[in-house]
Coordinates of C-alpha atoms and ligand atoms in Angstrom, one line a residue:
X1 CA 1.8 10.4 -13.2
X2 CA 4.4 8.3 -15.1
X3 CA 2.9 5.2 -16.5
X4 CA 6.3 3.1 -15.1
X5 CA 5.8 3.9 -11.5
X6 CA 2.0 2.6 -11.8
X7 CA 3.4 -0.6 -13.8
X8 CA 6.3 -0.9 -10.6
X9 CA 3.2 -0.1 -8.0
X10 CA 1.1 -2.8 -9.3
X11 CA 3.9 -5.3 -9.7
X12 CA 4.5 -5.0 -6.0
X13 CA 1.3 -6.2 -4.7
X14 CA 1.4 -10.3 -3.9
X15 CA -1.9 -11.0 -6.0
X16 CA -2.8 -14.3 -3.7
X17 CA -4.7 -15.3 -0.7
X18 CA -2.5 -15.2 2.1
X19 CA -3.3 -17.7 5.1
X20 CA -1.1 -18.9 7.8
X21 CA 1.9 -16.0 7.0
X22 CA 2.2 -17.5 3.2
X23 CA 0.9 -16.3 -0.4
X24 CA -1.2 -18.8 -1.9
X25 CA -3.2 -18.8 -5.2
X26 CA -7.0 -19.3 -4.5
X27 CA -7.9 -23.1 -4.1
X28 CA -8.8 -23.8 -7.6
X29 CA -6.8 -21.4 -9.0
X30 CA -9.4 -18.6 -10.1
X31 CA -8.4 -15.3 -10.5
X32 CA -11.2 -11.8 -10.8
X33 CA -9.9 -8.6 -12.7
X34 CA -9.6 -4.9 -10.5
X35 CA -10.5 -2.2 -12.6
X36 CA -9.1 1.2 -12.6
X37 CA -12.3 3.5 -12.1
X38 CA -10.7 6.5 -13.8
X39 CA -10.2 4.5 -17.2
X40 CA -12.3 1.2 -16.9
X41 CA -9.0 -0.3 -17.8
X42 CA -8.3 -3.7 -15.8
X43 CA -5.1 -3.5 -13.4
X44 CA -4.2 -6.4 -12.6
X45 CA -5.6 -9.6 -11.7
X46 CA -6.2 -11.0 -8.1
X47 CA -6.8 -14.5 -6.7
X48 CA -10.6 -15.1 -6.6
X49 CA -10.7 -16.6 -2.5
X50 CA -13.4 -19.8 -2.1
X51 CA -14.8 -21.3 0.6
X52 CA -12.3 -23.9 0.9
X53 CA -9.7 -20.6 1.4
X54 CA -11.6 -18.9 4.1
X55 CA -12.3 -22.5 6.0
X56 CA -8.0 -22.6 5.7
X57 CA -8.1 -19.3 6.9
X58 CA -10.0 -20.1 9.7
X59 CA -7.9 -22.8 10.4
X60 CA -4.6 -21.1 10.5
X61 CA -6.5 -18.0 13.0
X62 CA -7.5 -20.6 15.3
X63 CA -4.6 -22.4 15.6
X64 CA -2.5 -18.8 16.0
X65 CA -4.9 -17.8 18.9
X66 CA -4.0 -19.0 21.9
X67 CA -0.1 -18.4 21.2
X68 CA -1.2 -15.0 20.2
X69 CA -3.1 -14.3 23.0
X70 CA -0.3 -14.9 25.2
X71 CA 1.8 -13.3 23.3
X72 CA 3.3 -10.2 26.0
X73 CA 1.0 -6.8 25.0
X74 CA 4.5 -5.0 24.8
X75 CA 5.5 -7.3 21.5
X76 CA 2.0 -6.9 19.9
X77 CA 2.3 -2.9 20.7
X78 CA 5.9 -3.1 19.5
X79 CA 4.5 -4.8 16.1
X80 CA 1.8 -2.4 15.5
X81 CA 4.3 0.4 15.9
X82 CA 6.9 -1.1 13.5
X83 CA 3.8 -1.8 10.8
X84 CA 2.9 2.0 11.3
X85 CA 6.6 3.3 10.5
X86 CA 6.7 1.2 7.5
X87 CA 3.2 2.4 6.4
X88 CA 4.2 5.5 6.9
X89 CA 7.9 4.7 4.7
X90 CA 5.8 3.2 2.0
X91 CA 3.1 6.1 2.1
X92 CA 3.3 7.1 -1.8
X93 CA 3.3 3.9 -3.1
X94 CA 0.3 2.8 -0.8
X95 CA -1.3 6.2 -2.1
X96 CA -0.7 5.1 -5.1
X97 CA -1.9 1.9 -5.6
X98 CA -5.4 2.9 -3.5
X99 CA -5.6 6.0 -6.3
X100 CA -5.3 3.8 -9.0
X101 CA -7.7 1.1 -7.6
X102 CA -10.6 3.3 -5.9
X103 CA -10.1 6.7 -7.7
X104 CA -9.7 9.0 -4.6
X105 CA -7.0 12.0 -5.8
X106 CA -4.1 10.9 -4.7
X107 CA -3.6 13.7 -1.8
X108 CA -6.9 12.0 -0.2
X109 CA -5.1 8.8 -0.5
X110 CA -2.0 9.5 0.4
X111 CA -4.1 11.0 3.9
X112 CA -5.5 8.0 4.2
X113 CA -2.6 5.9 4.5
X114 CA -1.5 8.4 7.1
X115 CA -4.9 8.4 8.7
X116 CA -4.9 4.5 8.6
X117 CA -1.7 3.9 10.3
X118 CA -2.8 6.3 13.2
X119 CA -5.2 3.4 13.8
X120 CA -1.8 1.2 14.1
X121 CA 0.4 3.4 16.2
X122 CA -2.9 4.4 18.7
X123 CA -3.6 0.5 19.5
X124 CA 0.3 -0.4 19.5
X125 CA -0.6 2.1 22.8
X126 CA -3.7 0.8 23.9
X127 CA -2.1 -3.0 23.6
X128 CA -0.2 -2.3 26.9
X129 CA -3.1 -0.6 28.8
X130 CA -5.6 -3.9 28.9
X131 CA -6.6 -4.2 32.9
X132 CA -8.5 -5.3 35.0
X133 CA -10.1 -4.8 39.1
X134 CA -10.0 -5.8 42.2
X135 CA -12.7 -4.9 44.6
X136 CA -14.4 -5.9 48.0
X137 CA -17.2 -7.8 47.6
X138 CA -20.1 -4.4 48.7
X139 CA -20.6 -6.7 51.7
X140 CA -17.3 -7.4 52.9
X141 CA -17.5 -11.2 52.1
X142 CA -14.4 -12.1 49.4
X143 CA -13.5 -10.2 46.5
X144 CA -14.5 -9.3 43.0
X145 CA -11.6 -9.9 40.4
X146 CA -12.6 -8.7 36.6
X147 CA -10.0 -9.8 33.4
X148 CA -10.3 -8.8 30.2
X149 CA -9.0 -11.3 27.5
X150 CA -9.8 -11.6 23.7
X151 CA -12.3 -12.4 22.1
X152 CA -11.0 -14.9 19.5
X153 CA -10.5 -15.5 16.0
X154 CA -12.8 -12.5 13.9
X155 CA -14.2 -11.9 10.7
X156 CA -13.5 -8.3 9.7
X157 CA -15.6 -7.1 6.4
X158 CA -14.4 -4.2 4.7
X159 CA -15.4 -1.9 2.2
X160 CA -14.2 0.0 -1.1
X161 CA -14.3 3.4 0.3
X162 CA -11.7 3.4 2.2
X163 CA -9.9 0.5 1.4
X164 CA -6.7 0.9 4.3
X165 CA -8.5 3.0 6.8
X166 CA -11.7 0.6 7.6
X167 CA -9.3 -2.2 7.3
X168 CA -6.8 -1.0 10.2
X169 CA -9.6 0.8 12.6
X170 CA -10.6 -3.5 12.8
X171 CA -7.1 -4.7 12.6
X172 CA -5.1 -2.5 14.8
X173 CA -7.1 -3.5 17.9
X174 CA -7.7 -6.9 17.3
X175 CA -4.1 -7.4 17.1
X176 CA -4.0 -5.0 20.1
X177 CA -6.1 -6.9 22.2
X178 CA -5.1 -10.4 21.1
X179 CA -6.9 -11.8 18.5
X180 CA -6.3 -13.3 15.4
X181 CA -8.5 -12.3 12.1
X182 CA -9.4 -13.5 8.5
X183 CA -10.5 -10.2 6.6
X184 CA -12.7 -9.9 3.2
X185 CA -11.8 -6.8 2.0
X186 CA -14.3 -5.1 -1.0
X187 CA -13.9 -6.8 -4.3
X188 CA -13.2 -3.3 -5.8
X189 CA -10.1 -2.6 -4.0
X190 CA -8.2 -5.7 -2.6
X191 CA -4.6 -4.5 -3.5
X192 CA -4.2 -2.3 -1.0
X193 CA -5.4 -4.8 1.5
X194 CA -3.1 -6.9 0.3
X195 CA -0.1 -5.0 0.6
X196 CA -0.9 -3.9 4.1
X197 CA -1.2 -7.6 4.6
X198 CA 2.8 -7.6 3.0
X199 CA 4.0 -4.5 5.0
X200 CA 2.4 -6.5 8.3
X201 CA 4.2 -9.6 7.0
X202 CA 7.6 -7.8 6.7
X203 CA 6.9 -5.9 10.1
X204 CA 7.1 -9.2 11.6
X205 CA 3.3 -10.6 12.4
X206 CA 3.6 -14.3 13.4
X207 CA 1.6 -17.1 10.6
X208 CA -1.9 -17.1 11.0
X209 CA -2.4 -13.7 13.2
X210 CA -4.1 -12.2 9.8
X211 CA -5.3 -14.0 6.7
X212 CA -6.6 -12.3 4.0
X213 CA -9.0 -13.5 1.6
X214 CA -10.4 -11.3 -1.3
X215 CA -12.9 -12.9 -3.4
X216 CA -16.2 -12.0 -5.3
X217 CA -17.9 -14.3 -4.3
X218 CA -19.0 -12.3 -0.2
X219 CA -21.7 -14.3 0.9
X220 CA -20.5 -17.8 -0.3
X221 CA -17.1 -17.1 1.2
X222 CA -18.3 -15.8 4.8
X223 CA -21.5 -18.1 4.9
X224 CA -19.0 -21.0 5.9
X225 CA -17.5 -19.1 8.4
X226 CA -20.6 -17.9 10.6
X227 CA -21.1 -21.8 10.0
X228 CA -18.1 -22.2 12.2
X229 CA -18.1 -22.1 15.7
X230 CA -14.4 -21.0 16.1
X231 CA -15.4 -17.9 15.1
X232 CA -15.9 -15.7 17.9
X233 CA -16.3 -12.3 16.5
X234 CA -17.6 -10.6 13.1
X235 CA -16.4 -6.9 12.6
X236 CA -18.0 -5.1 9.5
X237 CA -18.2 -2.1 7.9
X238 CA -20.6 -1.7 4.9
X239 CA -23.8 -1.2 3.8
X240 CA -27.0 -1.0 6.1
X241 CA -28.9 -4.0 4.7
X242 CA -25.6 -6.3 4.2
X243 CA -25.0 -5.6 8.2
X244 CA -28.4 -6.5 8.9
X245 CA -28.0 -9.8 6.9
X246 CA -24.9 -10.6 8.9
X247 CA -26.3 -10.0 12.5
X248 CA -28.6 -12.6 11.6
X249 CA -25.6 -14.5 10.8
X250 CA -24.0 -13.8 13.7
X251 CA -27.2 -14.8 15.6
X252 CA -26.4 -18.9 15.0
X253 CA -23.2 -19.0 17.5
X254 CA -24.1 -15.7 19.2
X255 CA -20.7 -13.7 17.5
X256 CA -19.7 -10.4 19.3
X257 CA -21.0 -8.3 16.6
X258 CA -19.3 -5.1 15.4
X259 CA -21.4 -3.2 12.5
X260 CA -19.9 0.5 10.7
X261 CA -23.2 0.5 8.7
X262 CA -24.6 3.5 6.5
X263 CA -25.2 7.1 7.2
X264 CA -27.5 10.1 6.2
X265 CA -25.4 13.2 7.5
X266 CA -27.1 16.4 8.5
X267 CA -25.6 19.3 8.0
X268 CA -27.3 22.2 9.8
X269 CA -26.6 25.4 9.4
X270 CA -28.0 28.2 12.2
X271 CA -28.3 32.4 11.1
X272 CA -26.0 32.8 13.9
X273 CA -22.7 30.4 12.0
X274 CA -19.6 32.1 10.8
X275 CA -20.8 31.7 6.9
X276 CA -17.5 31.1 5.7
X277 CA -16.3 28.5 7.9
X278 CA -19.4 26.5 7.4
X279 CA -18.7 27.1 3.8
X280 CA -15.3 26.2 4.0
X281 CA -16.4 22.7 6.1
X282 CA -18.9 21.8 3.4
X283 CA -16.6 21.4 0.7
X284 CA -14.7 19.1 3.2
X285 CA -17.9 17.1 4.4
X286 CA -19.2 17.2 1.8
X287 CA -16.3 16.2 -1.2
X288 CA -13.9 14.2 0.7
X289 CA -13.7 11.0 -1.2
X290 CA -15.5 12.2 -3.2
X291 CA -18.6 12.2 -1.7
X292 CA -18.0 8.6 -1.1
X293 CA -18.1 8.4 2.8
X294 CA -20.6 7.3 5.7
X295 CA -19.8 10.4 7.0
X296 CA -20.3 12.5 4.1
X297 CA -23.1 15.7 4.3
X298 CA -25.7 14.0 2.6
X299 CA -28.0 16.8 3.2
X300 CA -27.6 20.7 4.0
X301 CA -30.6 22.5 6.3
X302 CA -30.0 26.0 6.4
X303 CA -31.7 28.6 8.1
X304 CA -33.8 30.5 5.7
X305 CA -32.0 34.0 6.0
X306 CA -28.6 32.5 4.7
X307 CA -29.6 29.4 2.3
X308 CA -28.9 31.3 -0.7
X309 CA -25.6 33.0 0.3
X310 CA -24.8 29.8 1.8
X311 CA -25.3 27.5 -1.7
X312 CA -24.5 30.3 -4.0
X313 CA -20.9 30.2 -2.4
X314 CA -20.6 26.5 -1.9
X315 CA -21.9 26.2 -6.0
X316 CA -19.3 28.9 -6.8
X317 CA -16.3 26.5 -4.4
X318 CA -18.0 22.8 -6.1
X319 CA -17.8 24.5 -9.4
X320 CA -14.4 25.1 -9.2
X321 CA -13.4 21.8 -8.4
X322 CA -10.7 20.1 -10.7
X323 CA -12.4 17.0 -11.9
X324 CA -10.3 13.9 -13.4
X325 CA -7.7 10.9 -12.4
X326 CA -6.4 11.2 -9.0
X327 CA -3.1 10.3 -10.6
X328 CA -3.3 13.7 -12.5
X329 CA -1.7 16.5 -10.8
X330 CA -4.4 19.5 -9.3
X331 CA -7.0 16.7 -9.5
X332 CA -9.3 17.2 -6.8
X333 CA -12.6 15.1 -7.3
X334 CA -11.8 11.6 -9.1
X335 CA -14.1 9.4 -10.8
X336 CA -17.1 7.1 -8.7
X337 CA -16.6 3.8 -8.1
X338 CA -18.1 1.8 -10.7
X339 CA -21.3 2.5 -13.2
X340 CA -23.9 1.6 -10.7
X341 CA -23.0 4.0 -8.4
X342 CA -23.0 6.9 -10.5
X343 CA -26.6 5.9 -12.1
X344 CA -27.7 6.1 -8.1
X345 CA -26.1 9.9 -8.0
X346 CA -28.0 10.7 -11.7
X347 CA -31.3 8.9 -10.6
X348 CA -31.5 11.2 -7.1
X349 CA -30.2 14.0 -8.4
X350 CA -32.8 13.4 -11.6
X351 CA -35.6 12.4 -8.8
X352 CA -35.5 15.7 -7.5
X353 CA -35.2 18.3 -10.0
X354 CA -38.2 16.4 -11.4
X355 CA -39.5 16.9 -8.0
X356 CA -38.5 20.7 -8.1
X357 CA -35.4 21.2 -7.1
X358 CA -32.3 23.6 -9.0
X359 CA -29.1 23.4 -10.5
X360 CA -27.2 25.9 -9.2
X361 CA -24.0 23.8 -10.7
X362 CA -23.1 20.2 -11.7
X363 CA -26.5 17.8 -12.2
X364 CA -24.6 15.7 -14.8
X365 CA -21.8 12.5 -15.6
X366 CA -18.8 13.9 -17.1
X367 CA -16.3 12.5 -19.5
X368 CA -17.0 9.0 -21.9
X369 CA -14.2 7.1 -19.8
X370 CA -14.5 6.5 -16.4
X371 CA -17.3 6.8 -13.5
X372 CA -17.1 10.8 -13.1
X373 CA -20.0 13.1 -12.0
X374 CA -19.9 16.5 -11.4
X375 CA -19.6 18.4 -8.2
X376 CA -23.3 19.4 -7.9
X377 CA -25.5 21.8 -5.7
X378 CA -29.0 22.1 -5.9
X379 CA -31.3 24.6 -4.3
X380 CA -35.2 24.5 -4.0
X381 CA -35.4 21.1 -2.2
X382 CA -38.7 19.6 -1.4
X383 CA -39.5 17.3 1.0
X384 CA -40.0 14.3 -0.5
X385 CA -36.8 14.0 -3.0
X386 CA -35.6 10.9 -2.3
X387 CA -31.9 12.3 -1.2
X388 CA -33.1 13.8 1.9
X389 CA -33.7 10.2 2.9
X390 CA -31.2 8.1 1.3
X391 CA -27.0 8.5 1.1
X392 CA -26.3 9.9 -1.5
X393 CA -22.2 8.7 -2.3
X394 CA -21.4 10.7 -4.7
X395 CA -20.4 14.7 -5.2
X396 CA -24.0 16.3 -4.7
X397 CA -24.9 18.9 -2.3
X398 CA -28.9 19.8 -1.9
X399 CA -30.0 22.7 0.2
X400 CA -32.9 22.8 1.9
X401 CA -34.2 25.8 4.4
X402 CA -35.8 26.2 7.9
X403 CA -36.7 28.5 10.1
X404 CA -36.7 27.5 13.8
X405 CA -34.5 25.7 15.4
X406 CA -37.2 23.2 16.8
X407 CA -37.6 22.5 12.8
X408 CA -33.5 22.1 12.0
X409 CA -33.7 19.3 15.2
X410 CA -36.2 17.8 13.8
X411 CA -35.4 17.7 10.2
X412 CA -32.1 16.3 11.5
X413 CA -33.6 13.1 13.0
X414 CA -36.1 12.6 10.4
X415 CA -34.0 9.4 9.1
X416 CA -33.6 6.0 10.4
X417 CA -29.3 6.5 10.1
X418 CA -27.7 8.0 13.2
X419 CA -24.3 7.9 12.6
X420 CA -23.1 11.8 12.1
X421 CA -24.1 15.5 12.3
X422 CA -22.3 18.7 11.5
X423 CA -23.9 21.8 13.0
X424 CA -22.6 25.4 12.7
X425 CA -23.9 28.6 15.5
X426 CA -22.0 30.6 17.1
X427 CA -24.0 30.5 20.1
X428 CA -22.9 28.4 22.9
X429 CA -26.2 27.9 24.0
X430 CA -28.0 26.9 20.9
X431 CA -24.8 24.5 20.1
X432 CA -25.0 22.8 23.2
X433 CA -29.2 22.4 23.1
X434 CA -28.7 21.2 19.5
X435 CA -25.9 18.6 20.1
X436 CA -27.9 16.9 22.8
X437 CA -31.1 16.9 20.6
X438 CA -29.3 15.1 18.0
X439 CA -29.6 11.4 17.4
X440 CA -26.4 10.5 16.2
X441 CA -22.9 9.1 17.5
X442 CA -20.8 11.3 16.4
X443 CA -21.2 15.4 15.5
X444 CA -19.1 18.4 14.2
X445 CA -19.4 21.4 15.7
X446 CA -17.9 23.9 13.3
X447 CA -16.2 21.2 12.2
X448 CA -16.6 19.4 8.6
X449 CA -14.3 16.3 9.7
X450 CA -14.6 14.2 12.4
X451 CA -12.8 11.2 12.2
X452 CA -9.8 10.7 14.5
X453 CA -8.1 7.7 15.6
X454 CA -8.2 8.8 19.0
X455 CA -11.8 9.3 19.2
X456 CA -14.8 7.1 19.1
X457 CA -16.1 6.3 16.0
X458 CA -19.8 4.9 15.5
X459 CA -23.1 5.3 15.4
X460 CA -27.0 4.8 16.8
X461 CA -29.8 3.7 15.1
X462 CA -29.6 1.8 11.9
X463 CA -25.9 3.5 11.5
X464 CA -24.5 0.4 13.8
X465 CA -23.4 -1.1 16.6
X466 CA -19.8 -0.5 18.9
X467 CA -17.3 2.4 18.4
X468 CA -14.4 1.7 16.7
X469 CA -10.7 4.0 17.9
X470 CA -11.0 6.2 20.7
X471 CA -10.7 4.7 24.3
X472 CA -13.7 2.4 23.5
X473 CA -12.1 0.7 20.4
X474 CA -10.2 -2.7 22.0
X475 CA -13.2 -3.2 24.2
X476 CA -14.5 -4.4 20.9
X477 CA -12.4 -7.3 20.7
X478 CA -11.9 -8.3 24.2
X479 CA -14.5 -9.9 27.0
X480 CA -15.1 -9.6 30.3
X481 CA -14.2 -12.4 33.1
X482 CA -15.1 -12.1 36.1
X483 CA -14.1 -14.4 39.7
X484 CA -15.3 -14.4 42.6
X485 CA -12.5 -14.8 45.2
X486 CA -13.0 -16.3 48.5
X487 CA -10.7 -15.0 50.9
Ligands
NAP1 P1 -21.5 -3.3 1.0 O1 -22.1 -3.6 -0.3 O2 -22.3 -3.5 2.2 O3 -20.2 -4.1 1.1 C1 -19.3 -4.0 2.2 C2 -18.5 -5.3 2.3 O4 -19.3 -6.4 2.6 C3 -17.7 -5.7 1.0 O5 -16.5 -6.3 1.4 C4 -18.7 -6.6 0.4 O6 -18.1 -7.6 -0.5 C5 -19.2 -7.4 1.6 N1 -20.5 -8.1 1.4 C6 -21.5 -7.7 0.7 N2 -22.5 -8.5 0.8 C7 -22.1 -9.5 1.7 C8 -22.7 -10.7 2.2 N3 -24.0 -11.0 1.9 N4 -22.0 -11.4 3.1 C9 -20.8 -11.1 3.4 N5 -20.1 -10.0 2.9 C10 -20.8 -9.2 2.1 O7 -21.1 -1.7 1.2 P2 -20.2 -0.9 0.1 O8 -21.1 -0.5 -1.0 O9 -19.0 -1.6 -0.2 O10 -19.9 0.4 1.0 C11 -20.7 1.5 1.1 C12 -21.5 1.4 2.4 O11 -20.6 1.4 3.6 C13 -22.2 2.7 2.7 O12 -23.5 2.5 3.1 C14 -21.4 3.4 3.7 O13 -22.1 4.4 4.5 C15 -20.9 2.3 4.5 N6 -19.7 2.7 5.3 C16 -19.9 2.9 6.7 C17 -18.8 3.3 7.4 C18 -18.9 3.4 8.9 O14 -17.9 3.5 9.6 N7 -20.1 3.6 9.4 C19 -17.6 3.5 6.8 C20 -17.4 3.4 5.4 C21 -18.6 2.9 4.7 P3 -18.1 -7.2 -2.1 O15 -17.1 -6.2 -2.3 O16 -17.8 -8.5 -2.8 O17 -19.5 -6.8 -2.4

């Protein structure tokens, strides 16, 4: 990748705090570095957001809100649609810039952008389908008349792994349904938030609608915020134990509370699957984004007749795996996000080979430069490596056995996430037993990938609260009125 296209990338991206439709520097006039995780070279420099910023922020959201609200669904539809075609125009330099910030290969990133503006161009659909019902009173006295409107100003929390995506799956709807938003996005990646935030600018979004503020400085920026009661709503998408702090938050005005919150994928594998499709889906669920998603395989149960077809051939596809800067061409696994993260992949994949387990390829950083760890599968699992039980985020694949089904089920559930399974049978039966035995929100049957704007995304458990896309994803930001009429 040329060197002058990542200088003309970078130069792009307005490097403020934008509130109330304008670019601002942060109030004080601090700045934080973004670091490229390939290199560990610094990028550029962004305004470091304070609480004074997110308070303005606030401000401008709540006085946007009611106009917004009222605002006909057709021109907030109409808007959303606009900000997807420019997304889409803008694709490679959006791939770009989230390559060179997050580390994702830059076909990954470039399907992202596409992925994210599905979000924009499914809600710009959903904006104009809002309704509500009429209905006789079950006794025949007056009438029953349910509205939906929105919510009010939110606080949508976003995270480094996807740094467009998880933004516009909050976004897209809130806009949809008629709300106005500040959003934090991950200190990691703020740029591409920010140019989203530019593109949505261009496309036309009245002042105050969004306001962006990145900072690194979370808590002290947000705390003022839950203080606040104007805000109506917190969206987030993070960690397990940061959601949990912020429902607790949320609990002081009683927010609508939204949480995308860990997961701890099974990935089950029956004597009855089509072995090379559910070899084929691993390297999907398992290495997109480099093993850096919720929804990632954290941990493969196979049934005992095919475990060690079934890891020989996923070692032999892992192993093959072109490792390096997404911005290099064939690159297909780029580096982690930062140091600490690939000393959490070492320390589990350490934890359990001491515990027992084998290499079978990988088990090792790679490179002096840059956050890179090699694709990895180990074999010989037992049951108490810590990986089984926590996400793993990172490039690792452990493969465990069973031998009934009633074990695979219950393996499965043995975790207090919920958010995603994969299962592979070819029996109709079993699938069908198996899916409704699972406690999750979300499975793939034969399927490595599940995300879609058009369906549901979310999970049970400690995986989080609400759906976000699908049908179910503006119910998120609107309530429920209801009148009684008297005729
Ligand atoms: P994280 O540490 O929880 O951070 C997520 C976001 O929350 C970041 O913007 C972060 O800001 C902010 N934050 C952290 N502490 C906060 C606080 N006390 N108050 C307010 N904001 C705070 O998670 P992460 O490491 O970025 O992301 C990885 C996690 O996200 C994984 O567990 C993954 O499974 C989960 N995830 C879930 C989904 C889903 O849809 N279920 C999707 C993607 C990721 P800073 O950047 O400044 O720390």
């Amino acid at each position: 990748m040329d060197k002058a296209a990542e200088k003309r990338v970078l130069d792009s991206v307005p490097k403020g705090v934008f509130i109330a439709g304008e670019w601002r520097d942060a109030s004080g006039g601090a700045t934080f570095d973004i670091e490229d995780p390939a290199t560990q070279e610094t990028l550029c420099a962004v305004a470091n957001g304070t609480p004074a910023d997110a308070i303005a922020a606030l401000d401008a959201a709540s006085a946007a809100q009611a106009e917004w609200a009222a605002t006909p669904p057709r021109d907030r539809g109409e808007f959303l649609r606009r900000t997807f075609q420019l997304m889409n125009d803008r694709a490679d330099d959006l791939a770009l810039l989230m390559t060179l910030e997050m580390g994702k290969p830059l076909a990954e990133a470039k399907g992202e952008v596409t992925y994210g503006a599905e979000f924009f161009r499914w809600f710009s659909e959903e904006a104009v389908r809002i309704d509500g019902r009429w209905s006789m009173n079950p006794s025949g006295a007056g009438r029953l008349l349910t509205m939906k409107q929105p919510v009010g100003p939110c606080l949508l929390i976003t995270p480094w792994n996807f740094p467009i995506a998880m933004g516009t799956r909050k976004i897209g709807p809130a806009v949809a349904a008629g709300c106005t938003m500040v959003v934090k996005p991950a200190q990691q990646t703020p740029l591409s938030m920010l140019m989203l935030a530019q593109i949505m600018k261009e496309a036309g979004l009245p002042a105050g609608v969004l306001n962006v503020v990145p900072t690194t400085k979370a808590s002290d920026v947000t705390g003022p915020l839950f203080d606040d009661e104007r805000l109506r709503k917190v969206s987030f998408t993070g960690s397990t134990p940061v959601g949990k702090k912020l429902m607790e938050q949320a609990a002081k005005h009683v927010l609508r509370v939204s949480m995308e919150l860990g997961g701890n994928a099974p990935y089950l594998v029956f004597a009855d699957a089509d072995l090379d499709a559910a070899v084929e889906q691993a390297v999907i669920a398992k290495m997109r984004n480099i093993g850096e998603s919720c929804v990632a395989a954290n941990r493969f149960h196979v049934h005992e007749s095919v475990a060690d077809e079934f890891a020989a051939r996923l070692a032999q596809r892992l192993g093959s795996m072109k490792v390096g800067r997404g911005t290099e061409e064939g690159v297909q696994v780029g580096p982690l996000i930062d140091a600490v993260q690939r000393s959490k992949v070492a320390e589990l994949v350490d934890d359990a080979v001491g515990k027992g387990a084998k290499v079978l390829i990988g088990g090792e950083p790679v490179g002096d430069r840059g956050y890179f760890y090699a694709p990895t599968v180990l074999g010989g699992i037992s049951d108490d490596a810590t990986l089984l039980r926590e996400e793993i985020f990172g490039p690792v694949a452990p493969v465990k056995t069973f031998s009934t089904e009633e074990e695979a089920v219950r393996a499965a559930n043995a975790s207090e996430f919920g958010l995603v399974a994969y299962v592979f049978t070819s029996d109709i039966k079993r699938a069908l037993r198996v899916v409704e035995a699972l406690e999750v929100g979300m499975v793939g049957l034969n399927r490595g990938l599940v995300s879609n704007p058009a369906a549901e995304f979310g999970g049970v458990k400690e995986s989080g609260v609400g759906r976000e896309g699908g049908r179910e994803g503006i119910d998120e930001y609107l309530s429920t009125k209801y009148v009684a009429v008297d005729l």
